[in-house]
Amino acid sequence: MYSDQTTEDERLNYHADLLSQLSNPKRLEVCIHLTGHEEDVNSLAKKLGISQSALSQHLTRLYHSGIVKVRRQAQFRYYTCDHPGVQQILKTLAELFDADAPKRASDDAEDKDSKS
């Protein structure tokens, strides 16, 4: 990811690009599906409900950003997301939203009690 000669500006640019790639809902969903296992384009396109060509464009962007890796076997390409930074971001997002769910339910209950 970084070398000893990586400047602060290069690190900031890398982080901004990583977040930019994940800011697209479909690319974020692709990373979620590819974390922990690999999948071919056809199977992933069916799961995501998008065309193969649209998915290929997303995968190309993610690949060029170093977020996903590809393994070629015969005529098939298998993609995976094992980027440690992306995995941590996805984990943090899941924890934030899971943590908010009970809080939202508690807030809704308090709102109902105060209206009674």
PDB file of C-alpha atoms in Angstrom:
ATOM      1  CA  MET A   1       0.000   0.000   0.000  1.00  0.00           C
ATOM      2  CA  TYR A   2       2.593   2.541   1.113  1.00  0.00           C
ATOM      3  CA  SER A   3       6.346   2.626   0.892  1.00  0.00           C
ATOM      4  CA  ASP A   4       8.779   4.483   3.121  1.00  0.00           C
ATOM      5  CA  GLN A   5       8.930   7.230   0.478  1.00  0.00           C
ATOM      6  CA  THR A   6       5.158   7.785   0.284  1.00  0.00           C
ATOM      7  CA  THR A   7       4.395  11.438   0.890  1.00  0.00           C
ATOM      8  CA  GLU A   8       1.488  12.742   2.913  1.00  0.00           C
ATOM      9  CA  ASP A   9      -0.112  14.120  -0.273  1.00  0.00           C
ATOM     10  CA  GLU A  10       0.150  10.693  -1.940  1.00  0.00           C
ATOM     11  CA  ARG A  11      -1.486   9.069   1.077  1.00  0.00           C
ATOM     12  CA  LEU A  12      -4.301  11.620   1.069  1.00  0.00           C
ATOM     13  CA  ASN A  13      -4.863  11.128  -2.653  1.00  0.00           C
ATOM     14  CA  TYR A  14      -4.947   7.351  -2.166  1.00  0.00           C
ATOM     15  CA  HIS A  15      -7.458   7.638   0.678  1.00  0.00           C
ATOM     16  CA  ALA A  16      -9.636  10.060  -1.296  1.00  0.00           C
ATOM     17  CA  ASP A  17      -9.660   7.724  -4.307  1.00  0.00           C
ATOM     18  CA  LEU A  18     -10.555   4.741  -2.123  1.00  0.00           C
ATOM     19  CA  LEU A  19     -13.468   6.617  -0.545  1.00  0.00           C
ATOM     20  CA  SER A  20     -14.545   7.936  -3.939  1.00  0.00           C
ATOM     21  CA  GLN A  21     -14.778   4.407  -5.304  1.00  0.00           C
ATOM     22  CA  LEU A  22     -16.831   3.290  -2.307  1.00  0.00           C
ATOM     23  CA  SER A  23     -19.148   6.305  -2.517  1.00  0.00           C
ATOM     24  CA  ASN A  24     -21.045   4.685  -5.384  1.00  0.00           C
ATOM     25  CA  PRO A  25     -23.809   2.446  -3.972  1.00  0.00           C
ATOM     26  CA  LYS A  26     -23.301  -0.332  -6.541  1.00  0.00           C
ATOM     27  CA  ARG A  27     -19.533  -0.410  -6.068  1.00  0.00           C
ATOM     28  CA  LEU A  28     -20.046  -0.511  -2.310  1.00  0.00           C
ATOM     29  CA  GLU A  29     -22.470  -3.411  -2.770  1.00  0.00           C
ATOM     30  CA  VAL A  30     -19.956  -5.180  -5.021  1.00  0.00           C
ATOM     31  CA  CYS A  31     -17.310  -4.916  -2.288  1.00  0.00           C
ATOM     32  CA  ILE A  32     -19.728  -6.241   0.318  1.00  0.00           C
ATOM     33  CA  HIS A  33     -20.513  -9.281  -1.861  1.00  0.00           C
ATOM     34  CA  LEU A  34     -16.869  -9.926  -2.698  1.00  0.00           C
ATOM     35  CA  THR A  35     -15.480  -9.652   0.832  1.00  0.00           C
ATOM     36  CA  GLY A  36     -14.408 -13.061   2.034  1.00  0.00           C
ATOM     37  CA  HIS A  37     -14.961 -14.975  -1.194  1.00  0.00           C
ATOM     38  CA  GLU A  38     -14.500 -14.758  -4.934  1.00  0.00           C
ATOM     39  CA  GLU A  39     -17.156 -14.712  -7.600  1.00  0.00           C
ATOM     40  CA  ASP A  40     -17.428 -14.564 -11.372  1.00  0.00           C
ATOM     41  CA  VAL A  41     -19.089 -11.674 -13.191  1.00  0.00           C
ATOM     42  CA  ASN A  42     -22.180 -13.620 -14.295  1.00  0.00           C
ATOM     43  CA  SER A  43     -23.060 -14.834 -10.801  1.00  0.00           C
ATOM     44  CA  LEU A  44     -22.399 -11.463  -9.230  1.00  0.00           C
ATOM     45  CA  ALA A  45     -24.437  -9.590 -11.863  1.00  0.00           C
ATOM     46  CA  LYS A  46     -27.433 -11.839 -11.151  1.00  0.00           C
ATOM     47  CA  LYS A  47     -27.122 -11.304  -7.395  1.00  0.00           C
ATOM     48  CA  LEU A  48     -26.880  -7.531  -7.792  1.00  0.00           C
ATOM     49  CA  GLY A  49     -29.586  -7.282 -10.442  1.00  0.00           C
ATOM     50  CA  ILE A  50     -27.462  -5.301 -12.905  1.00  0.00           C
ATOM     51  CA  SER A  51     -26.195  -5.997 -16.388  1.00  0.00           C
ATOM     52  CA  GLN A  52     -22.916  -7.750 -16.931  1.00  0.00           C
ATOM     53  CA  SER A  53     -21.528  -4.740 -18.797  1.00  0.00           C
ATOM     54  CA  ALA A  54     -22.432  -2.305 -15.998  1.00  0.00           C
ATOM     55  CA  LEU A  55     -20.862  -4.618 -13.432  1.00  0.00           C
ATOM     56  CA  SER A  56     -17.728  -4.951 -15.545  1.00  0.00           C
ATOM     57  CA  GLN A  57     -17.345  -1.170 -15.552  1.00  0.00           C
ATOM     58  CA  HIS A  58     -17.629  -1.060 -11.753  1.00  0.00           C
ATOM     59  CA  LEU A  59     -15.174  -3.943 -11.362  1.00  0.00           C
ATOM     60  CA  THR A  60     -12.690  -2.238 -13.692  1.00  0.00           C
ATOM     61  CA  ARG A  61     -12.737   0.909 -11.558  1.00  0.00           C
ATOM     62  CA  LEU A  62     -12.381  -1.098  -8.358  1.00  0.00           C
ATOM     63  CA  TYR A  63      -9.552  -3.133  -9.870  1.00  0.00           C
ATOM     64  CA  HIS A  64      -7.615  -0.065 -11.030  1.00  0.00           C
ATOM     65  CA  SER A  65      -7.976   1.433  -7.550  1.00  0.00           C
ATOM     66  CA  GLY A  66      -6.534  -1.740  -6.033  1.00  0.00           C
ATOM     67  CA  ILE A  67      -9.732  -2.561  -4.176  1.00  0.00           C
ATOM     68  CA  VAL A  68     -10.554  -5.850  -5.900  1.00  0.00           C
ATOM     69  CA  LYS A  69      -8.309  -8.552  -7.257  1.00  0.00           C
ATOM     70  CA  VAL A  70      -8.939 -10.787 -10.248  1.00  0.00           C
ATOM     71  CA  ARG A  71      -7.983 -14.391 -10.854  1.00  0.00           C
ATOM     72  CA  ARG A  72      -8.221 -15.738 -14.372  1.00  0.00           C
ATOM     73  CA  GLN A  73      -9.091 -19.377 -14.975  1.00  0.00           C
ATOM     74  CA  ALA A  74      -9.633 -20.379 -18.594  1.00  0.00           C
ATOM     75  CA  GLN A  75     -12.169 -17.901 -20.007  1.00  0.00           C
ATOM     76  CA  PHE A  76     -13.536 -16.939 -16.583  1.00  0.00           C
ATOM     77  CA  ARG A  77     -12.466 -14.148 -14.263  1.00  0.00           C
ATOM     78  CA  TYR A  78     -13.042 -14.432 -10.549  1.00  0.00           C
ATOM     79  CA  TYR A  79     -13.060 -11.320  -8.404  1.00  0.00           C
ATOM     80  CA  THR A  80     -12.495 -10.874  -4.693  1.00  0.00           C
ATOM     81  CA  CYS A  81     -12.165  -7.970  -2.270  1.00  0.00           C
ATOM     82  CA  ASP A  82      -9.541  -8.658   0.360  1.00  0.00           C
ATOM     83  CA  HIS A  83      -8.323  -5.080   0.748  1.00  0.00           C
ATOM     84  CA  PRO A  84      -7.761  -4.616   4.509  1.00  0.00           C
ATOM     85  CA  GLY A  85      -8.803  -0.953   4.468  1.00  0.00           C
ATOM     86  CA  VAL A  86     -12.046  -1.687   2.639  1.00  0.00           C
ATOM     87  CA  GLN A  87     -12.789  -4.598   4.951  1.00  0.00           C
ATOM     88  CA  GLN A  88     -12.324  -2.307   7.955  1.00  0.00           C
ATOM     89  CA  ILE A  89     -14.550   0.363   6.399  1.00  0.00           C
ATOM     90  CA  LEU A  90     -17.290  -2.209   5.704  1.00  0.00           C
ATOM     91  CA  LYS A  91     -16.987  -3.586   9.233  1.00  0.00           C
ATOM     92  CA  THR A  92     -17.200  -0.091  10.707  1.00  0.00           C
ATOM     93  CA  LEU A  93     -20.245   0.763   8.590  1.00  0.00           C
ATOM     94  CA  ALA A  94     -21.973  -2.434   9.704  1.00  0.00           C
ATOM     95  CA  GLU A  95     -21.178  -1.693  13.347  1.00  0.00           C
ATOM     96  CA  LEU A  96     -22.425   1.887  13.042  1.00  0.00           C
ATOM     97  CA  PHE A  97     -25.703   0.894  11.454  1.00  0.00           C
ATOM     98  CA  ASP A  98     -26.206  -2.111  13.738  1.00  0.00           C
ATOM     99  CA  ALA A  99     -25.489   0.145  16.725  1.00  0.00           C
ATOM    100  CA  ASP A 100     -27.982   2.725  15.443  1.00  0.00           C
ATOM    101  CA  ALA A 101     -30.824   0.222  14.989  1.00  0.00           C
ATOM    102  CA  PRO A 102     -31.475  -0.318  18.751  1.00  0.00           C
ATOM    103  CA  LYS A 103     -30.977   3.408  19.395  1.00  0.00           C
ATOM    104  CA  ARG A 104     -33.535   4.312  16.711  1.00  0.00           C
ATOM    105  CA  ALA A 105     -36.016   1.816  18.178  1.00  0.00           C
ATOM    106  CA  SER A 106     -35.431   3.263  21.652  1.00  0.00           C
ATOM    107  CA  ASP A 107     -35.848   6.824  20.346  1.00  0.00           C
ATOM    108  CA  ASP A 108     -39.090   5.841  18.570  1.00  0.00           C
ATOM    109  CA  ALA A 109     -40.434   4.319  21.792  1.00  0.00           C
ATOM    110  CA  GLU A 110     -39.549   7.482  23.763  1.00  0.00           C
ATOM    111  CA  ASP A 111     -41.281   9.623  21.124  1.00  0.00           C
ATOM    112  CA  LYS A 112     -44.459   7.539  21.463  1.00  0.00           C
ATOM    113  CA  ASP A 113     -44.325   7.769  25.275  1.00  0.00           C
ATOM    114  CA  SER A 114     -43.922  11.537  25.213  1.00  0.00           C
ATOM    115  CA  LYS A 115     -46.891  11.924  22.868  1.00  0.00           C
ATOM    116  CA  SER A 116     -49.175   9.853  25.133  1.00  0.00           C
TER     117      SER A 116
END
